[in-house]
Amino acid sequence: MVKGIIINEHGGPEVMRWGNISLEEMGPNDVHIEQSVVGLNFIDIYHRSGSYPLALPTGIGMEAVGKIIDLGQNVQNFKLGDRVGYVMGQPGSYVEQRTFPSERLIKLPENISDETAAGMLLKGLTVSYLINRTYQVKTEDTVLFHAIAGGVGLLACQWLKQMGVTVIGTVSNQEKAEIAKKFGCDHIINYKEQDFSTGVLEITDGKGVPVVYDGVGKDTFERSLKCLSDFGILASFGAASGTPPPCPISLLAPKSLYLTRPGLGPHTANRKLIEGIASPLFQAIENGLSIPINQHYQLKDAAKAHEDLAARRTIGCSVLKV
Ligand SMILES: NC(=O)c1ccc[n+]([C@@H]2O[C@H](COP(=O)([O-])OP(=O)(O)OC[C@H]3O[C@@H](n4cnc5c(N)ncnc54)[C@H](OP(=O)(O)O)[C@@H]3O)[C@@H](O)[C@H]2O)c1
């Protein structure tokens, strides 16, 4: 038995219960990980609340980092004591120890601490595929990235600046605006005070942007479409404010737009895909991408972490210490 968080019903943060959990039996291709730090992600809220329903009872959490303490007989490429991280797979990373398929593990470079890795793996891999696969950004582009002071947002902001891209970011308050500026955001729009689509059209002399990265969802979706230039792409990759409304395809016609709802699951479905987005991420870190971990919680206090994330009180990345 190990300690961890389990939910027996969907609901608010209070449904998360700290208690004993039995470890899954280890298969020949699995490893057993003693976890040190767990990453906090918005998807954990969707899983807990039931907006992405799960079969109950269930663990939650999609990311953690730790040390291999046991190996299945067929496991190659990893050894006892290796520091590893993982993202996605079955929800259930809010635990002290975990059995996990070796196929999905990421070996951590020595210069990246457990805490840094847990703060950035899921979010950084997301940025990696969004800016290199969903839409391949170009130096001359000006792009709109919503919630730029969030976990995904601050990583995206820095990485886009490394690539020479001009970044327009949205935030909900002055403190977040100042942080975004510190991280290199070129144009910051407080979308509580100003209509962001008007702001984007002003900044781009009426042309609009070739891509909008929208993890906010319901509150921004329709106006995000207005920000696009001809042939632009809306990457609707999250729903922090709720699920976006259904979109009649005719809305895309006047500017010949593209709409996609990308997810990290397919982008991490096998080792080759994972490595394809992990190696640019590690390279971006080598090039100076910093991981702003501003919120630290004990794993057993995950309810408090969920409250803060849902209430927009967090800035940058957050971790849960085991
Ligand atoms: N599809 C994928 O592969 C993938 C992978 C990872 C994350 N995501 C998505 O990326 C987004 C960001 O994830 P994250 O973990 O880094 O979270 P985060 O950005 O740190 O937190 C969410 C932010 O969204 C903004 N927001 C706007 N309206 C909100 C509302 N009604 N309630 C709560 N927040 C609201 C807030 O920033 P302001 O206060 O500045 O508005 C808030 O800080 C989420 O939608 C998440 O689901 C998608």
PDB file of C-alpha atoms and ligand atoms in Angstrom, residues 41-43 46 122-123 126 129 147 150-152 170-172 176 191 215-216 219 237-241 261-264 309-310 312 314 316, ligand 1:
ATOM      1  CA  ASN A  41      -2.203  20.705 -14.547  1.00  0.00           C
ATOM      2  CA  PHE A  42      -5.568  22.089 -15.550  1.00  0.00           C
ATOM      3  CA  ILE A  43      -6.571  18.688 -16.948  1.00  0.00           C
ATOM      4  CA  TYR A  46     -11.387  18.560 -15.683  1.00  0.00           C
ATOM      5  CA  LEU A 122       3.471  18.207 -19.523  1.00  0.00           C
ATOM      6  CA  LYS A 123       3.214  21.931 -20.195  1.00  0.00           C
ATOM      7  CA  THR A 126       2.356  20.786 -25.053  1.00  0.00           C
ATOM      8  CA  TYR A 129       3.848  20.318 -30.311  1.00  0.00           C
ATOM      9  CA  ALA A 147      -3.514  33.203 -20.551  1.00  0.00           C
ATOM     10  CA  GLY A 150      -0.233  30.689 -16.862  1.00  0.00           C
ATOM     11  CA  GLY A 151       1.872  27.526 -16.739  1.00  0.00           C
ATOM     12  CA  VAL A 152       1.661  26.703 -20.443  1.00  0.00           C
ATOM     13  CA  THR A 170      -3.799  37.990 -22.750  1.00  0.00           C
ATOM     14  CA  VAL A 171      -4.004  38.269 -18.954  1.00  0.00           C
ATOM     15  CA  SER A 172      -6.692  39.056 -16.397  1.00  0.00           C
ATOM     16  CA  LYS A 176       0.055  38.945 -14.502  1.00  0.00           C
ATOM     17  CA  TYR A 191      -8.973  40.904 -21.511  1.00  0.00           C
ATOM     18  CA  GLY A 215      -6.571  27.321 -23.835  1.00  0.00           C
ATOM     19  CA  VAL A 216      -9.291  29.479 -22.275  1.00  0.00           C
ATOM     20  CA  ASP A 219     -15.039  32.906 -22.949  1.00  0.00           C
ATOM     21  CA  PHE A 237      -6.307  23.406 -26.925  1.00  0.00           C
ATOM     22  CA  GLY A 238      -8.115  23.836 -23.614  1.00  0.00           C
ATOM     23  CA  ALA A 239     -11.193  24.974 -21.768  1.00  0.00           C
ATOM     24  CA  ALA A 240     -10.156  26.748 -18.558  1.00  0.00           C
ATOM     25  CA  SER A 241     -13.327  28.886 -18.678  1.00  0.00           C
ATOM     26  CA  ARG A 261      -8.643  20.833 -31.141  1.00  0.00           C
ATOM     27  CA  PRO A 262      -5.219  19.308 -30.486  1.00  0.00           C
ATOM     28  CA  GLY A 263      -4.374  17.110 -27.491  1.00  0.00           C
ATOM     29  CA  LEU A 264      -1.183  15.845 -25.880  1.00  0.00           C
ATOM     30  CA  LEU A 309      -5.549  27.033 -10.099  1.00  0.00           C
ATOM     31  CA  ALA A 310      -9.308  27.173 -10.785  1.00  0.00           C
ATOM     32  CA  ARG A 312      -6.840  32.031 -11.468  1.00  0.00           C
ATOM     33  CA  THR A 314      -1.583  30.895  -9.808  1.00  0.00           C
ATOM     34  CA  GLY A 316       3.378  30.104 -14.102  1.00  0.00           C
TER      35      GLY A 316
HETATM   36  N1  LIG B   1      -4.545  20.141 -25.311  1.00  0.00           N
HETATM   37  C1  LIG B   1      -3.431  19.929 -24.653  1.00  0.00           C
HETATM   38  O1  LIG B   1      -2.567  19.153 -25.117  1.00  0.00           O
HETATM   39  C2  LIG B   1      -3.176  20.634 -23.367  1.00  0.00           C
HETATM   40  C3  LIG B   1      -2.071  20.298 -22.572  1.00  0.00           C
HETATM   41  C4  LIG B   1      -1.810  21.067 -21.426  1.00  0.00           C
HETATM   42  C5  LIG B   1      -2.676  22.097 -21.070  1.00  0.00           C
HETATM   43  N2  LIG B   1      -3.753  22.349 -21.850  1.00  0.00           N
HETATM   44  C6  LIG B   1      -4.668  23.451 -21.538  1.00  0.00           C
HETATM   45  O2  LIG B   1      -3.892  24.633 -21.462  1.00  0.00           O
HETATM   46  C7  LIG B   1      -4.559  25.556 -20.608  1.00  0.00           C
HETATM   47  C8  LIG B   1      -3.543  26.067 -19.608  1.00  0.00           C
HETATM   48  O3  LIG B   1      -3.184  25.001 -18.728  1.00  0.00           O
HETATM   49  P1  LIG B   1      -2.289  25.274 -17.441  1.00  0.00           P
HETATM   50  O4  LIG B   1      -2.263  23.998 -16.678  1.00  0.00           O
HETATM   51  O5  LIG B   1      -1.021  25.902 -17.847  1.00  0.00           O
HETATM   52  O6  LIG B   1      -3.183  26.323 -16.645  1.00  0.00           O
HETATM   53  P2  LIG B   1      -2.878  27.874 -16.383  1.00  0.00           P
HETATM   54  O7  LIG B   1      -2.744  28.556 -17.713  1.00  0.00           O
HETATM   55  O8  LIG B   1      -1.773  28.000 -15.421  1.00  0.00           O
HETATM   56  O9  LIG B   1      -4.214  28.312 -15.678  1.00  0.00           O
HETATM   57  C9  LIG B   1      -5.324  28.598 -16.444  1.00  0.00           C
HETATM   58  C10 LIG B   1      -5.406  30.095 -16.782  1.00  0.00           C
HETATM   59  O10 LIG B   1      -6.480  30.287 -17.679  1.00  0.00           O
HETATM   60  C11 LIG B   1      -6.983  31.591 -17.506  1.00  0.00           C
HETATM   61  N3  LIG B   1      -8.449  31.579 -17.399  1.00  0.00           N
HETATM   62  C12 LIG B   1      -9.286  32.291 -18.176  1.00  0.00           C
HETATM   63  N4  LIG B   1     -10.557  32.108 -17.798  1.00  0.00           N
HETATM   64  C13 LIG B   1     -10.527  31.259 -16.748  1.00  0.00           C
HETATM   65  C14 LIG B   1     -11.541  30.709 -15.917  1.00  0.00           C
HETATM   66  N5  LIG B   1     -12.843  31.001 -16.075  1.00  0.00           N
HETATM   67  N6  LIG B   1     -11.175  29.882 -14.918  1.00  0.00           N
HETATM   68  C15 LIG B   1      -9.885  29.573 -14.730  1.00  0.00           C
HETATM   69  N7  LIG B   1      -8.882  30.063 -15.484  1.00  0.00           N
HETATM   70  C16 LIG B   1      -9.194  30.911 -16.495  1.00  0.00           C
HETATM   71  C17 LIG B   1      -6.358  32.159 -16.227  1.00  0.00           C
HETATM   72  O11 LIG B   1      -5.395  33.140 -16.611  1.00  0.00           O
HETATM   73  P3  LIG B   1      -5.892  34.685 -16.595  1.00  0.00           P
HETATM   74  O12 LIG B   1      -6.325  34.935 -15.183  1.00  0.00           O
HETATM   75  O13 LIG B   1      -4.715  35.482 -16.994  1.00  0.00           O
HETATM   76  O14 LIG B   1      -7.032  34.749 -17.548  1.00  0.00           O
HETATM   77  C18 LIG B   1      -5.719  30.961 -15.577  1.00  0.00           C
HETATM   78  O15 LIG B   1      -4.598  31.310 -14.800  1.00  0.00           O
HETATM   79  C19 LIG B   1      -5.731  24.795 -19.986  1.00  0.00           C
HETATM   80  O16 LIG B   1      -6.892  25.052 -20.708  1.00  0.00           O
HETATM   81  C20 LIG B   1      -5.337  23.343 -20.190  1.00  0.00           C
HETATM   82  O17 LIG B   1      -6.430  22.473 -20.223  1.00  0.00           O
HETATM   83  C21 LIG B   1      -4.025  21.638 -22.979  1.00  0.00           C
END
